[in-house]
């Protein structure tokens, strides 16, 4: 008996049972059977044909009109068959695309991976989570001589185009002699590169800073990036870390303002992307004060634990669905 | 058994004639009712394309026999504008008529063999075959 | 996720009144309407944002593109009526320094 005969027989059995005693159980069995049919890739019009065949068998005296009506139904089903087969094909295509994105995402991970460097005076914590598979947020640490530089950037535009832009920035940054660089000059350089190379609707926000352990000074500059926070241990107060500047890529001639801050023992520099401040809870957008409150809650833990805990709480508040890439970095001066 | 028969397609009624011809020939050859419906629908789609895009053309249907294997071949011919981007037109999800799931990929799936040749401003020839099981 | 654009024109002055949200979904619609207006020399394009409750960075990108276009094509682009929340993103990104934005911020959209 061929597979088709087996199916026909089974369908006939189920249908006969149902016609004799219209029970819910049989209907349920009918549904489960359709699952089997789908597994065998039986199309809608095949099923109608099966039905016709079985009905012929069960009711050889079926009226002419009844029989003809089934032929009509068969024709109508062909359209559904079209849609069904296209759906199958598109699903296969989608699976293929998904695995291609996986490959691209892991490639990006490898290329853009920035190790969090060990740095004597500082306890560094980093969390960076993409909303989609590829991250539009970018952070980079570079140890150069005695100093540590840190950059956080956000490309406007999500998904694959954004991430490709990010790769471009990383390579631009890696090839600039950073020891000589002051953050505001680095931004000026980068701005020119970006302006010439991105689509007119794209722009990049960025914050760049350099910590010099001898002077305990943190030099920084910003290009339209969401302000971070600065925690002043002596006052036990959090302040906004303002670094005003125009986003990268708008105008070739933009200049950036250099800022600096003295970092004392116990102080923290907190950098973030707007995925943090764009968290939406049931009550609406999260306020910056709430983010500060969260940091304060975990403040005494090591930096990595602080950022992870803050992320987990915000993630939970949003129902575990990120609206935007989320990046949070904390530098705490230990000695 | 008839040799090749053709239907001129100039208006919507001709689509029906082409369908009728196809169904009769399929029945004669011994195709089951589902395959008859599939062949007829394939003819319908191809004839409709001629009617909508070329304005005029023809559908030819012939029984074929290859080393004892029997089947039916449909050829749709026109001297219309031709298809500029064949790859796009053969992609799922692409549709100019707003239909769901039909189009040339749909026809291809209804039949066993399918080939298409088209030159812009010259015309299009589509050939599709279904074998008796 | 909805955006309504009401357009008025007097000679070369075009006024666009926006209502709703400018985000990744609605931004293309705004671009389609706004960008061509900035491409003609001498045009004055005024965009009223008092009806905008939310704008994300994609929306901002459309304004960046429109700004660049108006500079390149010698037209003028003015924005007005922003709520606090919307004005904030223009401020943080530094765009308030380079764009013609009328102050006189209205209250938070309810």
XYZ file of C-alpha atoms in Angstrom:
578
model
C 0.000 0.000 0.000
C 1.410 3.339 -0.970
C 1.644 6.216 1.448
C -1.189 7.903 -0.425
C -3.424 4.837 -0.072
C -2.672 4.716 3.615
C -3.664 8.346 3.993
C -6.834 7.809 1.976
C -7.782 4.872 4.144
C -7.138 6.775 7.329
C -9.134 9.768 6.127
C -11.979 7.485 5.177
C -11.948 5.849 8.611
C -11.991 9.176 10.413
C -14.715 10.610 8.235
C -16.945 7.537 8.580
C -16.590 7.538 12.339
C -17.447 11.203 12.456
C -20.499 10.844 10.248
C -21.850 8.103 12.491
C -21.223 9.857 15.805
C -20.277 13.491 15.617
C -17.955 13.609 18.582
C -15.453 16.227 19.570
C -12.873 13.473 19.858
C -13.120 12.647 16.182
C -12.886 16.282 15.208
C -9.756 16.518 17.310
C -8.381 13.456 15.567
C -9.220 15.114 12.262
C -7.122 18.130 13.235
C -4.209 15.989 14.244
C -4.511 14.187 10.956
C -4.218 17.458 9.078
C -0.939 18.028 10.845
C 0.245 14.747 9.401
C -0.954 15.796 5.978
C 1.053 19.010 6.208
C 4.108 17.013 7.164
C 3.616 15.001 3.995
C 3.269 18.260 2.099
C -0.250 17.455 0.982
C -1.608 20.636 -0.579
C -5.111 22.045 -0.067
C -6.376 20.863 -3.420
C -5.004 17.377 -2.734
C -7.044 17.251 0.435
C -10.226 18.232 -1.374
C -9.534 15.560 -3.962
C -9.035 13.068 -1.137
C -12.357 14.092 0.311
C -14.071 13.612 -3.043
C -12.565 10.182 -3.406
C -13.655 9.104 0.048
C -17.139 10.526 -0.406
C -17.455 8.595 -3.676
C -16.549 5.459 -1.811
C -18.878 6.051 1.120
C -21.816 7.384 -0.869
C -21.881 5.845 -4.341
C -25.425 7.185 -4.673
C -24.341 10.735 -3.976
C -26.404 13.218 -5.962
C -25.026 14.616 -9.205
C -25.130 18.131 -7.844
C -23.290 17.172 -4.695
C -20.594 15.592 -6.742
C -20.326 18.564 -9.066
C -20.114 20.910 -6.139
C -16.933 19.172 -5.067
C -15.409 19.693 -8.480
C -16.173 23.348 -8.119
C -14.619 23.408 -4.674
C -11.488 21.812 -6.075
C -11.021 24.636 -8.543
C -11.510 27.210 -5.839
C -8.934 25.465 -3.672
C -6.198 25.811 -6.254
C -5.847 29.452 -5.292
C -5.251 28.455 -1.679
C -2.765 25.936 -2.928
C -0.837 28.748 -4.596
C -0.684 30.704 -1.384
C 0.296 27.640 0.613
C 3.181 26.785 -1.670
C 4.429 30.341 -1.805
C 4.332 30.449 1.968
C 6.458 27.302 2.166
C 8.950 28.735 -0.215
C 9.149 32.051 1.602
C 9.652 30.279 4.904
C 12.616 28.423 3.512
C 14.000 31.681 2.198
C 13.536 33.298 5.573
C 15.393 30.527 7.341
C 18.238 30.957 4.958
C 18.373 34.694 5.554
C 18.296 34.149 9.312
C 21.318 31.942 9.193
C 23.126 34.435 6.980
C 22.431 37.136 9.546
C 23.761 34.841 12.286
C 26.982 34.522 10.362
C 27.226 38.268 9.801
C 26.455 38.973 13.455
C 29.143 36.640 14.738
C 31.580 38.108 12.261
C 30.762 41.535 13.580
C 31.236 40.317 17.139
C 34.691 39.155 16.273
C 35.689 42.256 14.369
C 34.381 44.830 16.787
C 35.077 43.022 20.020
C 36.774 45.294 22.429
C 38.377 43.703 25.430
C 37.803 45.524 28.637
C 41.387 46.214 29.558
C 42.826 45.750 32.989
C 43.733 49.095 34.367
C 45.419 49.631 37.706
C 43.496 52.498 39.124
C 40.139 51.780 37.573
C 37.437 49.186 38.069
C 35.714 48.943 34.697
C 32.296 47.466 33.966
C 30.668 47.136 30.538
C 27.353 45.870 29.264
C 26.303 46.244 25.641
C 23.242 44.453 24.319
C 21.844 44.786 20.811
C 18.118 45.199 20.186
C 18.352 43.334 16.898
C 20.994 40.795 16.027
C 23.572 43.336 15.000
C 24.619 46.071 17.368
C 24.343 49.743 16.348
C 26.025 50.818 19.579
C 29.771 50.860 19.595
C 32.272 51.098 22.426
C 36.014 50.887 22.342
C 38.793 50.901 24.928
C 42.368 51.617 23.984
C 45.320 51.449 26.325
C 47.996 53.745 25.088
C 51.128 54.422 27.032
C 49.858 54.998 30.539
C 46.494 56.331 29.629
C 43.200 54.682 28.875
C 40.825 55.988 26.286
C 37.188 55.052 26.032
C 34.672 55.799 23.303
C 30.928 55.208 23.116
C 29.002 55.808 19.905
C 25.561 55.259 18.501
C 24.768 55.120 14.829
C 21.419 56.456 13.885
C 19.778 53.865 11.773
C 19.226 50.357 13.101
C 20.227 46.889 12.054
C 22.630 45.960 9.336
C 23.331 49.381 7.736
C 24.111 50.835 11.164
C 26.498 48.075 12.086
C 28.367 48.377 8.816
C 28.895 52.067 9.551
C 30.223 51.139 12.951
C 32.900 48.955 11.451
C 34.007 51.945 9.425
C 34.436 54.035 12.584
C 36.396 51.359 14.392
C 38.918 51.191 11.628
C 39.138 54.966 11.430
C 39.754 55.077 15.190
C 42.267 52.286 15.248
C 44.342 54.013 12.648
C 44.551 57.442 14.291
C 47.562 58.019 16.546
C 45.644 58.348 19.749
C 48.464 59.238 22.115
C 48.723 62.608 20.508
C 45.019 62.955 20.307
C 42.887 64.999 22.545
C 39.297 63.735 22.517
C 37.945 66.885 20.892
C 40.451 66.586 18.056
C 39.664 62.946 17.524
C 36.017 63.849 17.149
C 36.862 66.565 14.657
C 38.806 64.085 12.579
C 36.123 61.471 12.761
C 33.449 64.000 11.906
C 35.132 64.722 8.604
C 35.371 61.027 7.770
C 31.751 60.415 8.674
C 30.414 63.456 6.854
C 31.929 62.306 3.629
C 30.874 58.724 3.892
C 27.419 58.295 5.329
C 23.966 58.596 3.831
C 22.397 62.008 4.334
C 19.830 60.685 6.834
C 22.432 58.969 8.971
C 24.471 60.512 11.718
C 26.500 59.291 14.624
C 26.504 60.379 18.242
C 29.721 59.818 20.104
C 31.505 60.420 23.362
C 35.226 60.076 23.709
C 37.382 60.369 26.807
C 40.943 59.764 27.960
C 41.977 59.060 31.559
C 45.482 59.968 32.595
C 46.462 58.126 35.756
C 49.356 60.466 36.683
C 47.185 63.524 36.940
C 43.974 61.587 37.665
C 42.394 63.743 35.026
C 39.697 62.658 32.623
C 39.700 64.606 29.355
C 36.593 64.277 27.252
C 34.446 65.627 24.420
C 31.059 64.788 22.985
C 29.282 64.833 19.659
C 25.570 64.951 20.359
C 25.728 61.893 22.579
C 23.351 61.197 25.459
C 25.047 62.719 28.527
C 26.463 60.239 30.978
C 26.805 60.745 34.708
C 29.598 61.617 37.031
C 29.511 60.431 40.627
C 31.402 62.608 43.042
C 32.188 60.440 46.077
C 33.019 63.297 48.450
C 29.621 64.905 47.920
C 27.880 61.581 47.404
C 26.167 63.156 44.413
C 25.491 62.245 40.819
C 25.841 64.949 38.173
C 25.112 64.939 34.452
C 28.299 64.527 32.433
C 27.677 67.188 29.816
C 29.864 67.382 26.733
C 28.125 69.496 24.160
C 28.839 69.149 20.476
C 27.114 68.557 17.164
C 26.497 64.957 16.091
C 29.043 63.562 13.650
C 28.331 63.764 9.969
C 26.261 66.926 9.659
C 28.825 69.548 8.802
C 32.395 69.209 7.674
C 33.647 72.173 9.683
C 32.269 71.338 13.119
C 34.624 71.886 16.050
C 34.371 70.272 19.454
C 34.879 71.649 22.928
C 37.432 69.995 25.216
C 36.258 69.206 28.759
C 38.108 67.820 31.740
C 37.369 66.534 35.208
C 39.409 65.518 38.164
C 38.707 61.948 39.238
C 39.166 61.280 42.951
C 39.146 57.957 44.729
C 35.651 56.522 44.769
C 34.446 58.696 41.894
C 32.660 57.099 38.955
C 32.374 58.010 35.294
C 29.227 56.530 33.786
C 28.727 56.407 30.036
C 25.671 55.207 28.209
C 23.809 55.070 24.937
C 20.273 56.395 24.505
C 18.938 52.847 24.604
C 19.242 53.252 28.360
C 17.279 56.472 28.632
C 14.733 55.424 26.029
C 13.506 52.542 28.138
C 9.763 52.578 28.276
C 8.095 51.201 31.319
C 4.359 50.825 31.878
C 4.327 54.364 33.223
C 6.070 55.890 30.222
C 9.649 56.817 29.513
C 12.147 56.214 32.218
C 13.579 59.350 33.773
C 17.303 59.869 34.090
C 16.813 60.103 37.864
C 15.510 56.552 37.885
C 18.610 55.292 36.125
C 20.719 57.102 38.712
C 18.672 55.544 41.498
C 19.374 52.111 40.068
C 23.089 52.769 39.867
C 23.084 54.066 43.405
C 21.365 50.887 44.553
C 24.217 48.707 43.324
C 26.968 51.260 43.737
C 29.043 49.382 46.266
C 29.439 46.322 44.075
C 32.254 45.906 41.535
C 31.602 47.906 38.352
C 30.815 44.877 36.213
C 28.190 43.757 38.724
C 26.693 47.244 38.801
C 26.177 47.435 35.054
C 24.822 43.912 34.838
C 22.319 44.454 37.617
C 21.135 47.777 36.229
C 20.672 46.197 32.830
C 18.720 43.288 34.251
C 16.335 45.541 36.116
C 15.711 47.794 33.115
C 15.319 44.771 30.866
C 12.736 43.361 33.225
C 10.882 46.666 33.419
C 10.585 46.639 29.655
C 9.263 43.115 29.519
C 12.582 41.803 28.212
C 12.071 43.486 24.884
C 14.729 46.034 24.074
C 13.631 48.978 21.959
C 17.130 50.118 21.180
C 20.690 48.896 21.630
C 21.691 49.253 25.275
C 25.184 50.194 26.346
C 26.306 51.075 29.866
C 29.903 51.618 30.986
C 31.173 52.430 34.460
C 34.696 53.490 35.385
C 35.305 53.632 39.107
C 38.548 54.956 40.542
C 39.816 52.552 43.166
C 43.192 54.005 44.090
C -5.048 11.646 -29.946
C -4.706 15.184 -31.196
C -1.433 16.653 -32.142
C -0.680 20.148 -31.002
C -3.678 22.429 -30.683
C -3.494 26.140 -30.211
C -5.814 28.852 -28.970
C -5.359 32.506 -29.904
C -5.590 34.715 -26.858
C -7.018 38.158 -27.510
C -9.590 38.610 -24.799
C -10.807 37.107 -21.549
C -13.107 34.614 -23.277
C -10.068 33.120 -24.940
C -8.667 32.313 -21.525
C -11.715 30.138 -20.939
C -11.251 28.427 -24.327
C -7.656 27.687 -23.538
C -8.683 26.227 -20.181
C -11.299 24.053 -21.842
C -8.834 22.756 -24.392
C -6.319 21.988 -21.682
C -8.784 20.205 -19.449
C -10.083 18.062 -22.299
C -6.629 17.047 -23.410
C -5.553 16.330 -19.832
C -8.620 14.172 -19.254
C -8.033 12.322 -22.492
C -4.481 11.589 -21.516
C -5.629 10.114 -18.221
C -4.683 12.791 -15.687
C -6.566 12.615 -12.371
C -8.950 15.368 -11.358
C -6.468 17.288 -9.223
C -3.843 17.296 -11.947
C -6.487 18.316 -14.458
C -7.269 21.266 -12.237
C -3.583 22.128 -11.880
C -2.909 21.977 -15.598
C -5.983 24.032 -16.317
C -4.969 26.619 -13.740
C -1.456 26.833 -15.174
C -2.931 27.459 -18.618
C -5.267 30.001 -17.107
C -2.412 31.947 -15.484
C -0.280 31.929 -18.616
C -3.188 32.971 -20.830
C -4.076 35.698 -18.389
C -0.550 37.061 -18.492
C -0.731 37.214 -22.272
C -4.061 39.004 -22.082
C -2.916 41.484 -19.419
C 0.592 42.293 -20.583
C 1.013 41.384 -24.241
C -2.493 42.019 -25.441
C -2.290 39.120 -27.797
C -0.587 35.756 -28.159
C -1.337 32.062 -28.181
C -1.433 28.992 -25.987
C -0.460 25.690 -27.576
C -1.023 22.368 -25.897
C 0.340 19.054 -27.010
C 0.545 15.549 -25.642
C 4.087 14.235 -25.487
C 5.648 10.836 -25.187
C 9.233 10.412 -24.073
C 10.384 6.820 -24.019
C 7.005 5.611 -22.932
C 6.555 8.394 -20.391
C 3.421 10.378 -21.207
C 2.757 13.992 -20.456
C 1.232 17.256 -21.566
C 3.171 20.311 -22.671
C 1.873 23.855 -22.641
C 3.566 26.604 -24.609
C 2.565 30.244 -24.150
C 3.796 32.590 -26.878
C 3.477 36.291 -27.426
C 5.105 39.246 -29.194
C 4.517 41.564 -26.318
C 6.863 43.887 -24.412
C 8.891 41.059 -22.933
C 10.014 40.717 -19.333
C 12.808 43.049 -18.306
C 13.887 41.369 -15.084
C 13.210 37.662 -15.336
C 14.906 36.909 -12.031
C 12.647 39.281 -10.179
C 9.565 37.922 -11.858
C 10.513 34.382 -10.817
C 10.944 35.382 -7.179
C 8.315 34.530 -4.624
C 6.440 37.439 -3.202
C 6.896 39.583 -6.320
C 3.581 40.441 -7.889
C 2.314 43.070 -10.286
C -1.305 42.061 -10.145
C -1.615 42.169 -6.384
C -2.529 38.495 -6.342
C -1.476 36.125 -3.632
C 0.921 33.369 -4.481
C 0.177 33.096 -8.176
C 2.423 34.474 -10.856
C 5.108 32.533 -12.645
C 6.620 30.889 -9.543
C 3.134 29.542 -8.826
C 2.811 28.121 -12.341
C 6.235 26.572 -12.033
C 5.168 24.761 -8.892
C 1.969 23.455 -10.450
C 3.875 21.783 -13.265
C 6.841 19.418 -13.413
C 9.025 21.261 -15.897
C 9.182 24.935 -16.661
C 11.255 27.169 -18.883
C 11.041 30.798 -19.861
C 12.625 32.944 -22.543
C 11.937 36.585 -22.984
C 13.414 39.502 -24.907
C 12.441 43.088 -24.280
C 10.337 44.525 -27.115
C 10.370 41.195 -28.890
C 8.255 38.796 -26.884
C 8.028 35.914 -24.454
C 7.888 32.139 -24.695
C 7.021 30.003 -21.698
C 6.953 26.255 -21.771
C 5.623 23.966 -19.012
C 5.190 20.217 -18.875
C 3.316 17.860 -16.573
C 3.974 14.157 -16.562
C 1.440 11.450 -15.967
C 2.088 9.721 -12.678
C 3.350 54.690 14.770
C 1.026 57.103 13.033
C 1.884 60.381 11.456
C -0.381 62.955 9.896
C 1.003 65.725 7.743
C -1.121 68.749 6.902
C 0.355 70.947 4.244
C -0.377 74.600 3.503
C 1.206 76.730 0.853
C 1.415 80.441 0.170
C 3.687 81.188 -2.797
C 7.068 79.826 -1.835
C 6.278 79.287 1.818
C 5.227 75.802 2.780
C 3.874 75.016 6.202
C 3.786 71.427 7.423
C 1.782 70.614 10.514
C 2.709 67.268 11.995
C 0.630 65.145 14.341
C 1.547 61.839 15.911
C 4.947 60.156 16.021
C 8.021 60.392 13.857
C 9.792 57.053 14.122
C 11.301 54.371 11.943
C 7.882 53.556 10.479
C 6.602 57.043 9.780
C 9.910 58.734 8.936
C 9.878 57.705 5.250
C 6.513 59.417 4.828
C 7.840 62.648 6.294
C 10.930 62.464 4.127
C 8.826 62.015 1.019
C 6.918 65.210 1.756
C 9.583 67.415 3.323
C 12.730 66.684 1.344
C 11.518 67.738 -2.119
C 10.354 71.055 -0.679
C 13.871 71.828 0.520
C 15.340 71.050 -2.846
C 14.014 74.154 -4.553
C 16.005 77.345 -4.146
C 14.138 80.085 -2.348
C 11.551 77.842 -0.730
C 10.700 78.496 2.885
C 9.732 75.329 4.717
C 8.172 75.697 8.152
C 7.516 72.571 10.148
C 5.226 72.763 13.155
C 5.870 69.981 15.626
C 3.383 70.831 18.356
C 1.413 67.686 17.559
C 4.421 65.412 17.823
C 4.434 63.324 20.969
C 7.443 61.211 20.145
C 10.392 61.281 17.810
C 13.197 58.791 17.660
C 16.610 59.052 16.085
C 15.362 57.863 12.703
C 12.991 60.825 12.702
C 15.836 63.097 13.679
C 17.819 61.724 10.768
C 15.138 62.928 8.373
C 15.554 66.462 9.706
C 19.317 66.165 9.398
C 18.876 65.168 5.774
C 16.445 68.031 5.195
C 18.883 70.468 6.819
C 21.717 69.372 4.571
C 19.470 69.615 1.543
C 18.261 73.097 2.413
C 21.843 74.279 2.846
C 22.909 72.761 -0.450
C 19.898 74.082 -2.350
C 19.602 77.505 -0.706
C 16.163 77.049 0.751
C 15.243 77.691 4.351
C 14.015 75.290 6.990
C 12.410 76.356 10.250
C 11.072 74.217 13.048
C 8.680 75.334 15.731
C 6.320 74.252 18.468
C 8.411 71.430 19.903
C 7.451 69.791 23.165
C 10.065 69.497 25.912
C 10.794 65.897 25.122
C 11.321 66.498 21.406
C 13.327 69.676 21.972
C 15.600 67.705 24.262
C 16.796 65.400 21.500
C 17.492 68.349 19.248
C 19.456 69.953 22.079
C 21.520 66.926 23.050
C 22.480 66.283 19.452
C 23.532 69.897 19.084
C 21.063 70.517 16.283
C 19.530 73.499 18.075
C 22.788 75.333 17.394
C 22.689 74.768 13.650
C 19.001 74.739 12.867
C 16.435 77.505 12.870
C 14.268 76.474 15.779
C 11.712 78.859 17.171
C 11.685 78.871 20.911
C 8.515 79.415 22.836
C 8.205 75.778 23.644
C 4.673 74.606 24.258
C 3.859 72.407 27.240
C 4.099 68.646 27.184
C 1.661 67.173 24.720
C -1.057 65.412 26.647
